[in-house]
XYZ file of C-alpha atoms in Angstrom:
763
model
C -6.073 -90.077 113.367
C -4.838 -87.957 110.506
C -4.852 -89.731 107.008
C -1.768 -89.552 104.528
C -2.368 -86.324 102.170
C -3.972 -86.842 98.912
C -0.856 -86.369 96.504
C -2.392 -86.513 93.314
C -3.813 -83.181 94.048
C -0.575 -81.759 95.136
C 1.976 -80.200 92.305
C 5.238 -81.703 91.839
C 7.726 -80.438 94.291
C 4.898 -78.741 96.686
C 6.329 -77.862 99.867
C 4.902 -80.420 102.921
C 2.359 -78.878 105.426
C 4.263 -76.873 108.191
C 4.431 -78.083 111.711
C 2.473 -74.696 112.919
C -0.349 -75.918 110.670
C -0.276 -79.453 111.877
C -0.290 -78.088 115.617
C -3.061 -75.979 115.000
C -5.217 -78.591 113.301
C -4.827 -80.826 116.096
C -5.865 -78.178 118.388
C -8.818 -76.831 116.803
C -9.914 -80.393 115.427
C -9.629 -79.539 111.892
C -8.399 -82.144 109.233
C -4.981 -81.346 108.307
C -5.205 -83.067 104.750
C -8.177 -81.467 103.258
C -7.448 -82.702 99.590
C -4.635 -80.331 98.835
C -6.634 -77.317 99.688
C -4.297 -75.876 102.576
C -1.297 -76.331 100.588
C -1.765 -72.952 99.347
C 0.020 -71.230 102.482
C 0.058 -73.328 105.353
C 0.892 -70.481 107.741
C -2.288 -68.784 106.611
C -4.300 -71.632 107.419
C -3.032 -72.059 110.860
C -3.325 -68.193 111.536
C -6.708 -68.424 110.425
C -7.926 -71.413 112.303
C -8.535 -70.020 115.702
C -11.068 -67.358 114.430
C -12.869 -70.107 112.041
C -12.997 -72.292 115.342
C -14.248 -69.119 117.344
C -17.107 -68.419 115.015
C -18.216 -72.331 114.833
C -18.025 -72.456 118.599
C -20.384 -69.383 118.887
C -22.598 -70.746 116.296
C -22.840 -74.151 117.845
C -23.645 -72.621 121.375
C -26.215 -70.361 119.896
C -28.083 -73.406 118.364
C -27.572 -74.847 121.633
C -28.942 -72.324 123.681
C -31.831 -71.955 121.076
C -32.781 -75.459 121.226
C -32.440 -75.674 124.992
C -35.450 -72.882 124.998
C -39.257 -73.751 124.981
C -40.228 -73.381 121.445
C -43.417 -71.524 121.261
C -45.191 -71.637 117.959
C -44.831 -68.337 116.576
C -47.938 -66.507 115.277
C -48.289 -64.272 112.074
C -49.349 -61.303 114.451
C -46.217 -61.556 116.718
C -43.618 -63.265 114.541
C -40.336 -65.231 115.575
C -37.495 -63.154 116.288
C -34.491 -64.613 114.199
C -30.788 -63.700 114.291
C -30.387 -62.518 117.518
C -26.502 -62.259 118.221
C -25.701 -62.064 114.409
C -23.739 -59.136 114.833
C -21.482 -59.884 117.554
C -21.251 -63.752 116.716
C -20.319 -63.450 113.094
C -19.019 -60.200 112.349
C -16.351 -57.569 113.810
C -16.393 -54.230 112.973
C -13.688 -52.654 110.416
C -11.151 -49.911 111.810
C -9.478 -47.605 109.245
C -8.032 -45.654 112.383
C -4.510 -45.402 110.572
C -5.721 -44.147 107.581
C -7.943 -41.344 109.092
C -4.767 -40.374 110.856
C -3.504 -39.467 107.607
C -6.214 -37.155 106.742
C -8.784 -39.575 105.150
C -12.496 -39.223 106.060
C -14.017 -41.716 108.065
C -16.974 -43.966 106.394
C -20.032 -42.377 107.052
C -21.548 -45.970 108.633
C -20.630 -48.861 110.655
C -18.799 -51.253 108.540
C -18.352 -54.731 109.638
C -16.565 -57.927 108.461
C -17.140 -61.405 109.207
C -15.287 -62.736 112.214
C -13.104 -65.368 110.564
C -12.201 -63.047 107.650
C -11.494 -60.490 110.202
C -8.673 -62.416 111.538
C -6.863 -62.536 108.475
C -4.244 -59.479 107.809
C -4.328 -57.786 104.489
C -1.103 -57.259 102.845
C 0.829 -53.772 103.652
C -0.459 -50.937 101.185
C 2.614 -49.878 99.105
C 0.968 -48.503 96.057
C 1.233 -45.124 95.458
C -2.009 -43.461 94.253
C -2.304 -40.749 91.275
C -6.077 -39.727 92.543
C -6.063 -36.019 93.219
C -6.066 -35.019 97.064
C -9.784 -33.435 96.739
C -11.002 -37.227 95.607
C -8.747 -38.795 98.279
C -9.637 -36.478 101.084
C -12.876 -35.405 100.215
C -15.187 -37.721 98.039
C -14.209 -41.341 98.991
C -13.710 -42.473 102.548
C -10.785 -44.123 103.957
C -12.595 -47.639 103.978
C -13.239 -47.212 100.090
C -9.638 -45.822 99.616
C -8.113 -48.851 101.205
C -9.938 -51.233 98.586
C -9.027 -49.228 95.712
C -5.214 -49.255 96.768
C -5.319 -52.801 97.424
C -6.982 -53.650 94.195
C -4.427 -51.247 92.121
C -1.509 -52.862 94.018
C -2.651 -56.480 93.108
C -3.022 -55.415 89.077
C 0.868 -54.711 89.651
C 1.453 -58.343 89.764
C 1.110 -61.085 87.180
C -0.052 -64.971 87.471
C 2.549 -67.759 86.506
C 0.854 -68.213 83.238
C 1.723 -64.400 82.308
C -1.628 -62.853 82.771
C -2.295 -59.784 84.958
C -3.498 -60.619 88.529
C -7.177 -59.696 89.459
C -8.975 -58.605 92.259
C -12.569 -59.605 93.698
C -14.336 -56.937 95.544
C -16.826 -58.808 97.491
C -18.081 -55.833 99.319
C -21.935 -55.737 100.612
C -24.529 -53.173 100.372
C -23.507 -49.670 102.160
C -19.522 -49.882 101.483
C -20.000 -47.646 98.199
C -18.656 -50.242 95.472
C -20.035 -47.732 92.795
C -17.574 -45.197 93.995
C -14.986 -47.863 94.465
C -15.416 -48.665 90.435
C -15.115 -45.218 89.766
C -11.958 -44.451 91.680
C -10.121 -47.234 90.223
C -11.064 -46.563 86.465
C -10.232 -42.587 87.299
C -6.982 -44.016 88.841
C -5.966 -45.860 85.945
C -7.110 -42.923 83.443
C -4.883 -40.724 85.465
C -2.094 -43.354 84.644
C -2.492 -42.811 80.911
C -4.440 -45.936 80.389
C -7.546 -43.533 78.716
C -9.843 -46.536 77.821
C -11.902 -48.778 80.147
C -14.650 -50.895 80.057
C -17.339 -51.491 82.699
C -19.831 -54.556 82.581
C -23.042 -54.291 84.590
C -26.241 -56.323 84.596
C -29.002 -53.689 83.768
C -28.773 -50.472 81.482
C -30.490 -48.468 84.124
C -27.242 -48.885 86.081
C -25.190 -46.417 83.628
C -27.124 -43.679 85.288
C -25.564 -44.897 88.628
C -22.142 -45.201 87.137
C -22.291 -41.489 85.884
C -23.419 -40.285 89.560
C -20.516 -42.305 91.066
C -18.033 -40.601 88.534
C -19.819 -37.236 89.288
C -19.498 -37.556 93.138
C -15.782 -38.217 93.026
C -15.264 -35.348 91.043
C -13.739 -37.185 88.055
C -16.213 -35.630 85.216
C -14.258 -32.337 85.666
C -11.347 -34.317 83.950
C -11.313 -34.384 80.006
C -10.729 -38.336 79.568
C -13.263 -39.139 81.887
C -16.314 -39.619 79.583
C -18.916 -42.574 80.138
C -19.926 -43.960 77.132
C -23.471 -46.227 77.201
C -22.856 -48.941 74.582
C -26.670 -49.508 74.523
C -27.080 -45.839 73.084
C -24.326 -46.457 70.524
C -25.175 -46.223 67.161
C -22.625 -48.707 65.868
C -23.740 -52.266 65.283
C -21.825 -55.141 66.542
C -19.976 -55.567 63.320
C -18.928 -52.000 62.978
C -15.787 -50.153 64.534
C -16.311 -48.318 67.674
C -13.499 -46.441 66.917
C -14.972 -44.869 63.833
C -17.788 -43.565 66.206
C -17.797 -39.593 67.052
C -16.271 -39.079 70.563
C -15.355 -42.655 71.119
C -11.523 -42.431 70.911
C -10.981 -42.430 74.563
C -13.360 -43.033 77.498
C -15.277 -45.563 79.682
C -17.306 -47.898 77.750
C -20.567 -49.120 79.721
C -22.261 -52.308 78.536
C -24.421 -54.964 80.263
C -23.726 -58.473 79.855
C -26.468 -59.047 77.541
C -24.955 -56.585 75.143
C -21.748 -58.557 75.664
C -23.062 -61.671 74.073
C -24.997 -60.038 71.249
C -24.192 -60.127 67.478
C -23.444 -63.134 65.195
C -20.161 -64.212 64.181
C -19.496 -64.088 60.461
C -19.063 -67.384 59.067
C -15.145 -68.190 58.329
C -14.669 -69.113 54.681
C -12.476 -72.015 54.641
C -9.419 -71.981 52.789
C -8.626 -74.733 50.030
C -7.534 -78.107 51.625
C -8.968 -76.743 55.164
C -12.363 -78.463 55.142
C -12.365 -81.344 57.709
C -14.952 -83.430 55.479
C -13.348 -83.007 52.029
C -9.637 -81.571 51.877
C -10.708 -80.692 48.117
C -13.362 -78.353 48.790
C -12.621 -74.659 48.800
C -15.893 -73.495 50.035
C -19.432 -74.402 51.674
C -21.305 -74.281 48.396
C -19.052 -76.862 46.884
C -19.355 -79.150 49.601
C -22.906 -78.679 50.154
C -22.435 -79.598 53.846
C -23.158 -75.908 54.810
C -21.759 -75.301 58.452
C -20.019 -78.897 58.705
C -17.728 -77.572 55.893
C -15.582 -75.277 57.816
C -11.698 -75.306 59.030
C -11.156 -78.127 61.392
C -8.696 -76.007 63.377
C -11.190 -73.054 64.196
C -11.111 -72.270 68.011
C -14.980 -72.832 69.336
C -14.610 -69.248 71.295
C -13.577 -67.632 67.708
C -16.834 -69.298 66.384
C -18.887 -67.961 68.827
C -17.651 -64.418 69.678
C -15.516 -63.779 66.249
C -15.727 -61.156 63.694
C -19.305 -59.296 63.754
C -19.810 -60.361 67.519
C -20.274 -57.588 70.393
C -17.236 -59.148 72.053
C -14.832 -58.801 69.544
C -16.091 -55.003 68.564
C -15.196 -54.242 72.157
C -12.042 -56.081 72.471
C -10.984 -54.111 69.220
C -11.861 -50.701 70.400
C -9.981 -51.398 73.643
C -6.725 -52.521 71.812
C -6.735 -56.613 72.167
C -3.559 -57.895 73.893
C -1.950 -54.657 74.438
C -4.922 -53.134 76.474
C -3.919 -52.888 80.160
C -6.360 -50.535 81.749
C -9.487 -51.471 83.878
C -11.939 -54.211 82.947
C -14.428 -54.270 85.323
C -17.224 -57.153 85.863
C -19.700 -55.213 88.157
C -22.463 -57.498 89.602
C -19.986 -60.440 88.373
C -22.462 -63.175 89.854
C -24.435 -62.923 86.095
C -21.305 -65.090 84.771
C -22.203 -67.981 87.144
C -22.945 -71.642 85.476
C -19.568 -71.806 84.103
C -18.949 -75.721 84.131
C -21.485 -77.820 82.065
C -23.052 -80.465 84.192
C -25.957 -83.029 84.164
C -29.153 -81.410 84.447
C -32.705 -83.146 85.380
C -33.926 -86.196 83.504
C -30.398 -87.014 82.146
C -30.089 -83.905 79.746
C -26.776 -82.290 79.583
C -26.773 -78.646 80.796
C -24.028 -76.328 79.227
C -22.386 -73.447 80.733
C -24.091 -70.187 79.921
C -23.082 -67.876 77.095
C -22.538 -65.256 79.595
C -20.034 -67.027 81.423
C -18.165 -68.203 78.293
C -17.799 -64.519 77.192
C -16.561 -63.560 80.581
C -13.866 -65.943 80.525
C -13.215 -65.356 76.727
C -12.764 -61.541 76.810
C -10.246 -61.960 80.056
C -8.417 -64.412 77.738
C -8.190 -62.248 74.606
C -6.637 -59.288 77.103
C -4.398 -60.842 79.335
C -2.863 -57.372 80.229
C -6.129 -56.004 81.378
C -6.588 -54.961 84.990
C -9.692 -57.114 85.851
C -11.946 -56.176 88.845
C -14.581 -58.512 90.019
C -17.385 -56.880 91.747
C -20.362 -58.491 93.817
C -21.539 -59.208 97.122
C -22.779 -62.588 95.871
C -19.939 -63.503 93.657
C -20.376 -67.042 93.978
C -22.838 -69.211 95.694
C -21.622 -72.603 94.840
C -18.092 -73.692 94.176
C -18.271 -74.109 90.446
C -19.695 -70.384 90.451
C -16.073 -69.072 91.116
C -14.735 -70.474 87.735
C -15.177 -67.279 85.765
C -12.612 -65.698 88.207
C -9.827 -66.983 86.181
C -7.626 -64.141 87.466
C -7.496 -64.953 91.109
C -4.822 -67.480 90.757
C -6.606 -70.666 92.354
C -5.849 -72.892 89.775
C -3.067 -73.738 86.898
C 0.581 -73.492 86.883
C 2.311 -73.388 90.265
C -0.794 -73.986 92.161
C -2.352 -76.782 93.943
C -4.927 -77.352 91.323
C -4.099 -78.213 87.748
C -7.511 -76.849 86.336
C -10.630 -75.391 87.637
C -12.532 -79.048 87.718
C -9.716 -80.165 90.141
C -10.812 -76.965 92.195
C -13.970 -77.266 92.272
C -14.359 -81.243 93.110
C -12.126 -80.288 96.263
C -14.557 -77.655 97.442
C -17.610 -80.122 96.861
C -15.737 -82.761 98.571
C -14.637 -80.898 101.478
C -17.719 -78.560 101.867
C -18.281 -75.219 103.702
C -15.366 -75.211 105.802
C -13.044 -75.607 102.579
C -14.966 -72.569 101.276
C -14.198 -70.682 104.078
C -10.470 -71.011 104.153
C -10.476 -70.081 100.392
C -11.734 -66.526 101.429
C -9.222 -66.180 103.942
C -6.470 -67.317 101.778
C -7.687 -64.781 99.054
C -7.629 -62.015 101.378
C -4.342 -62.503 102.844
C -2.748 -62.908 99.277
C -4.297 -59.438 98.586
C -6.572 -60.782 95.791
C -10.076 -60.295 97.908
C -11.841 -58.083 100.321
C -15.209 -58.283 101.541
C -16.976 -55.615 103.819
C -20.617 -55.017 104.478
C -22.757 -52.542 106.387
C -23.264 -53.481 110.100
C -26.356 -55.230 110.901
C -26.708 -53.333 114.015
C -30.288 -52.426 114.858
C -31.720 -54.857 111.893
C -34.506 -57.243 112.820
C -35.074 -60.550 111.023
C -38.625 -61.959 111.904
C -40.363 -64.938 110.706
C -44.093 -64.527 110.021
C -45.758 -68.149 109.937
C -49.149 -68.162 107.744
C -51.458 -70.950 108.766
C -53.476 -72.187 105.740
C -57.070 -72.334 105.835
C -59.019 -75.373 105.020
C -60.860 -74.030 102.245
C -57.344 -73.356 100.531
C -55.854 -76.964 101.743
C -58.830 -78.373 99.763
C -58.088 -76.349 96.608
C -54.382 -77.269 97.179
C -55.024 -80.863 97.349
C -57.498 -81.005 94.279
C -55.062 -79.334 92.211
C -52.146 -81.982 93.436
C -54.752 -84.844 92.340
C -54.999 -83.444 89.043
C -51.442 -82.969 88.523
C -51.049 -86.682 89.354
C -53.526 -87.635 86.958
C -51.691 -85.659 84.248
C -48.688 -87.508 85.093
C -50.455 -90.946 84.822
C -51.543 -89.741 81.304
C -48.277 -88.903 80.254
C -46.988 -92.100 81.210
C -49.470 -93.989 79.351
C -48.848 -91.927 76.400
C -45.254 -93.073 76.822
C -45.947 -96.722 77.191
C -48.289 -96.668 74.076
C -46.025 -95.126 71.740
C -47.918 -91.753 71.505
C -44.961 -89.536 72.313
C -42.264 -89.913 70.009
C -39.043 -91.628 72.063
C -37.057 -88.502 71.609
C -39.518 -86.212 72.808
C -39.999 -88.462 76.644
C -37.193 -86.673 78.214
C -38.473 -83.441 76.987
C -41.885 -83.498 77.970
C -40.997 -84.806 81.397
C -38.810 -82.143 81.879
C -41.404 -79.304 80.891
C -43.875 -81.787 83.336
C -41.626 -81.245 86.274
C -40.460 -77.508 85.830
C -44.300 -76.344 85.341
C -45.405 -78.442 88.148
C -42.690 -76.480 90.451
C -43.739 -73.045 89.122
C -47.161 -74.037 89.666
C -47.031 -74.717 93.410
C -44.688 -71.837 93.739
C -47.678 -69.945 92.553
C -50.154 -71.334 95.236
C -47.564 -70.898 98.113
C -47.081 -67.268 97.211
C -50.716 -66.678 96.503
C -51.618 -68.221 99.987
C -49.602 -65.544 101.807
C -51.033 -62.392 99.840
C -54.067 -62.065 102.565
C -51.598 -61.976 105.366
C -49.115 -59.746 103.831
C -51.472 -57.291 102.941
C -52.695 -56.718 106.196
C -49.279 -56.678 107.719
C -48.258 -54.050 105.175
C -51.328 -51.681 106.441
C -50.391 -52.365 109.941
C -46.920 -51.316 109.097
C -48.449 -48.423 107.245
C -50.788 -46.947 110.450
C -47.740 -47.257 112.611
C -46.022 -44.388 110.487
C -43.460 -47.114 108.279
C -43.248 -47.651 104.745
C -43.312 -51.146 103.220
C -41.185 -52.904 100.559
C -42.487 -56.142 99.458
C -40.201 -58.599 97.586
C -41.098 -61.623 95.167
C -39.513 -63.169 92.255
C -42.412 -63.804 89.283
C -44.566 -61.456 87.935
C -46.994 -63.783 86.136
C -46.265 -61.432 82.718
C -45.761 -64.297 80.303
C -49.106 -66.209 81.509
C -50.834 -62.820 81.424
C -49.926 -61.895 77.837
C -50.752 -65.721 76.782
C -54.430 -64.861 77.976
C -54.589 -61.536 76.511
C -53.265 -62.799 73.229
C -55.874 -65.534 73.119
C -58.832 -62.953 74.108
C -57.472 -60.860 71.255
C -57.569 -63.611 68.830
C -61.135 -64.522 69.633
C -62.520 -61.199 69.708
C -60.433 -59.628 67.102
C -59.918 -56.466 69.084
C -57.246 -55.387 70.892
C -58.533 -53.571 73.732
C -60.622 -56.086 75.648
C -62.291 -55.722 79.047
C -61.261 -58.701 81.462
C -63.652 -59.419 84.695
C -60.777 -60.372 86.904
C -56.829 -60.664 87.110
C -55.355 -63.533 85.477
C -54.695 -66.738 87.190
C -51.206 -68.060 86.218
C -51.402 -71.340 88.061
C -54.451 -72.141 86.085
C -52.660 -71.030 82.759
C -49.767 -73.253 83.543
C -51.749 -76.187 84.004
C -53.500 -76.082 81.136
C -50.633 -75.372 78.983
C -49.082 -78.755 80.134
C -52.294 -80.648 79.414
C -52.260 -78.810 75.891
C -48.847 -80.104 74.939
C -49.865 -83.627 75.356
C -50.589 -85.937 72.299
C -54.247 -84.902 70.542
C -54.765 -88.598 70.387
C -54.853 -89.345 73.878
C -58.434 -89.963 74.423
C -58.817 -87.977 78.051
C -57.235 -85.269 77.086
C -60.469 -83.011 76.638
C -61.525 -84.519 80.114
C -58.251 -83.191 81.942
C -58.394 -79.904 80.231
C -62.028 -79.385 81.484
C -61.262 -80.353 84.748
C -58.216 -77.911 84.878
C -60.089 -74.860 83.272
C -62.989 -75.611 85.961
C -60.796 -75.069 89.072
C -60.930 -71.807 91.038
C -57.215 -70.925 91.272
C -55.741 -67.737 93.209
C -55.373 -64.684 90.932
C -51.776 -63.085 90.107
C -50.245 -62.332 93.658
C -48.699 -59.073 92.362
C -51.687 -57.716 90.717
C -53.822 -58.798 94.058
C -51.112 -57.223 96.154
C -51.272 -53.993 94.349
C -54.798 -53.897 94.502
C -55.292 -54.676 97.941
C -52.953 -51.785 98.811
C -54.308 -48.783 97.057
C -53.810 -49.526 93.547
C -51.108 -48.327 90.997
C -51.499 -44.763 92.424
C -50.417 -45.879 95.966
C -47.775 -48.819 95.107
C -44.642 -48.455 93.502
C -43.850 -51.304 91.061
C -40.608 -52.211 90.330
C -40.180 -55.278 87.885
C -39.572 -56.313 84.508
C -42.812 -56.562 83.084
C -44.129 -54.183 80.273
C -47.733 -54.279 80.903
C -50.054 -55.118 83.740
C -53.721 -55.575 84.591
C -55.497 -52.409 85.916
C -58.755 -52.158 87.544
C -61.041 -49.361 85.841
C -63.333 -47.316 87.959
C -66.222 -49.366 86.305
C -65.075 -52.563 87.683
C -63.559 -53.969 84.624
C -59.781 -54.772 84.171
C -57.779 -53.451 81.388
C -54.400 -54.644 79.998
C -52.077 -51.325 80.036
C -48.847 -50.196 79.832
C -46.674 -49.611 83.052
C -45.539 -46.396 81.577
C -47.600 -43.391 81.101
C -47.306 -39.601 79.880
C -43.881 -38.564 79.462
C -42.246 -41.561 81.184
C -40.461 -43.946 78.751
C -40.710 -47.569 79.430
C -36.945 -48.156 79.890
C -37.040 -45.556 82.831
C -40.220 -46.754 84.584
C -38.741 -48.389 87.376
C -36.583 -45.337 88.055
C -39.524 -43.235 88.090
C -41.254 -45.490 90.525
C -38.148 -45.709 92.994
C -38.034 -41.798 92.985
C -41.918 -41.744 93.769
C -41.023 -44.339 96.836
C -38.099 -42.468 98.053
C -39.835 -38.913 97.594
C -42.797 -40.160 99.844
C -45.291 -40.055 97.133
C -45.901 -43.669 97.160
C -45.360 -45.617 100.525
C -45.419 -49.003 99.379
C -43.002 -50.728 97.068
C -43.055 -54.031 95.419
C -39.862 -55.341 93.702
C -39.322 -58.573 91.547
C -36.299 -60.300 90.468
C -35.674 -57.665 87.467
C -35.470 -54.461 90.183
C -33.162 -56.664 92.652
C -29.864 -54.983 91.508
C -28.887 -51.823 91.834
C -31.679 -49.907 93.103
C -31.474 -48.141 96.659
C -34.785 -47.900 98.674
C -33.185 -47.647 102.281
C -34.393 -44.812 104.648
C -31.579 -42.581 102.877
C -30.854 -39.307 104.974
C -31.050 -37.144 101.394
C -34.394 -38.538 100.501
C -37.734 -36.830 101.960
C -39.351 -40.244 102.932
C -37.146 -41.273 105.974
C -39.690 -43.624 107.525
C -38.486 -46.932 108.952
C -38.313 -49.515 106.008
C -40.228 -52.970 106.703
C -38.865 -55.194 103.998
C -41.398 -58.125 103.524
C -40.167 -61.286 101.724
C -43.588 -62.618 100.084
C -41.613 -65.130 97.559
C -38.264 -66.568 97.933
C -35.590 -66.124 95.163
C -34.708 -69.383 93.237
C -30.836 -68.716 94.396
C -29.033 -67.480 97.171
C -27.457 -64.679 95.497
C -30.836 -63.349 94.436
C -32.349 -63.482 97.893
C -29.069 -61.463 99.093
C -29.402 -58.855 96.187
C -32.895 -58.496 97.016
C -32.583 -57.972 100.980
C -29.855 -55.643 99.864
C -32.157 -53.028 98.242
C -33.257 -51.546 101.940
C -30.097 -51.927 103.933
C -27.702 -49.566 102.346
C -25.483 -46.605 103.366
C -26.249 -43.156 104.687
C -29.763 -44.372 106.049
C -31.497 -42.659 108.992
C -32.783 -45.878 110.481
C -32.081 -49.542 109.811
C -35.063 -51.626 108.033
C -36.988 -54.796 109.547
C -37.321 -57.946 107.718
C -40.049 -60.193 107.697
C -39.944 -63.681 105.710
C -43.026 -64.854 105.664
C -43.953 -68.321 104.894
C -46.578 -71.127 105.186
C -47.216 -74.218 107.035
C -46.758 -76.206 103.435
C -43.997 -78.786 103.453
C -43.034 -78.279 99.976
C -42.381 -74.342 100.568
C -40.182 -75.595 103.508
C -38.127 -77.968 101.355
C -37.358 -75.058 98.886
C -36.421 -72.716 101.660
C -33.969 -75.388 103.043
C -32.214 -75.504 99.368
C -31.783 -71.367 99.826
C -30.726 -71.612 103.268
C -27.966 -74.227 102.009
C -26.691 -72.188 99.492
C -26.830 -69.059 101.782
C -24.241 -70.670 104.095
C -22.086 -71.527 100.776
C -22.680 -68.033 100.033
C -21.190 -66.680 103.133
C -18.390 -69.203 103.311
C -17.499 -68.170 99.568
C -17.552 -64.325 99.615
C -16.992 -63.822 103.528
C -15.086 -66.805 105.181
C -18.104 -67.515 107.314
C -21.172 -69.560 106.428
C -23.133 -67.474 108.503
C -22.292 -63.926 107.187
C -24.734 -63.727 104.091
C -27.391 -61.837 105.048
C -30.364 -63.854 106.327
C -28.731 -66.888 106.545
C -29.539 -67.239 110.303
C -33.049 -66.087 109.388
C -33.367 -69.062 107.178
C -31.202 -71.452 109.153
C -34.317 -73.285 110.940
C -35.230 -74.016 107.366
C -32.196 -76.067 106.299
C -32.965 -79.518 106.351
C -29.241 -80.367 105.537
C -26.830 -80.810 108.382
C -23.653 -81.559 106.313
């Protein structure tokens, strides 16, 4: 039985749902009135429903078939095959036959698209490209040309609010997003738009950007010059135009640089103080920052004169700029809606997201390109993409909050339909390297009894700490204003502590598994998130203070979990009578060492393992048996280049094991590249799942990329600790949302099927 549409979500004068859509809804069992969602384009929704229905039916049949089979207990020796049928059930191969007939070269690898998304046709390409023939026919593939032309075509249109429409390039690893960005920027430069801005996640990626321009042959043209803002001598308040050589070209910047710089405080004019109209300046008022013009735009206050953002806008030309504005790895701008955090505290949107939204607002004519394989893991993470026309004038939603609320209420199915709508409108495309030949296995680690006893003992101490904090609150030893802060710190520290224990419990299994893969002639990539650097630095600093020396010896690796627990106890009021006893119990516990250091040591040390992480120093075992806290860089290698050096060591075959952390999970290629000496099959072992779905996908994408000789094998290692299963469930749920929003299919994100059996949420 169909309910009446929610008219409050429909704009005035909206066209009613079409008959074709209603028939398709009844046929495929879809709610025809999804809160205004499908009022975007009824014809699209009707045409997309069969594919959406087929993908759901196949997924359901696969789950039923799996449930009907006898479930053998997986062992850490043989693993558990996951993701069978991933290619045929979730993806369809992408064909560029028509473009190839016109002389464009085929893509070197098989490329696939989510089955539901592939049922939606792209707009007919009518934009006439300016790129030289040698670029179109020799340096980019037909698949890459298709996306660049589609983006340029979309950039010729405008949204109802007068701003230029943007494009979302959601391609996954293997499609060549870097070359597509370079080609689009080059196209704009050839059109006379001689300035462009390219934002990305890491300064190391400037080298990749330069390589992409070189590979398409653009650097031979005089206007194509790449300026790395990180190495620019101009400070945030200076004019970039005054810097030699910066009159034209492409400015490369990280998101961290975008939010750098401090805005100069505006001087109030007479009568502008909102506290006292007679005050002419803050000094007279005596109220400091409170005495300022009441009508100052908050965004101008945050990103005004003196900020890096304003410096970039001024260099590009402000409102008159109509060149390329590229947000590479744009998922860095997520968290763009304020929300309630734990313990009732308000969590504001991130400064990066505010900066990304603001720079688009200040340059309404810019040709915006959003680029990420993981652009949105949750509905609210779409909100920085203000140029897609999902809300605002002449749409079904007055603002982004209405749009987000609809997606949250309607769930994953509505997210899938949003992706299909964006593709049909020519605003979005998302392809990925085919998963043909890729294996996903799950390795289950059964925790030994002695480890369980240690885990239970730690849980008992944390319970005592919780009771002690509650006692301090009730007795007034903790200031009322600090109660929420202390509780928040307690729970966040507790989460980090037990994640450390879960990760450390898998080190022995992973090291043996890695050695087995090496003996079989393969090479190993191990993914984790935390490095323990902060806790290691704290312990080293404490010993330096105690000894007065800065070159101390240590008898073991640091125990990050122990330091986390001790820090929480030390934060308690000094007047609490049992504080010393609790601290003594915590420090006397024998807890595991740093998993990253332990792994490197077990697999041959720093000479055999390539570490790609964000830490500057690490504990290294010396020939004498003692441990030293040493810089990761050595010799002529600068600290900023150490990850690139380690990557080259791995790709050249000098080191056959690589360990990557969160800081190195973007932009680095570790696949069995045909052009590199190390062409062994990659076995990618996930020791520690990321906090978020986008980081999980980004890390897995390091070893499955284009031009690879053979596909990788993924091993997802988990323990039988229930807490880790609950954490994996949250990641699995977000992976489904990521697949729905960025590929039009909840099963399309890499590892979504592999983690599906962890998903405890069935809505």
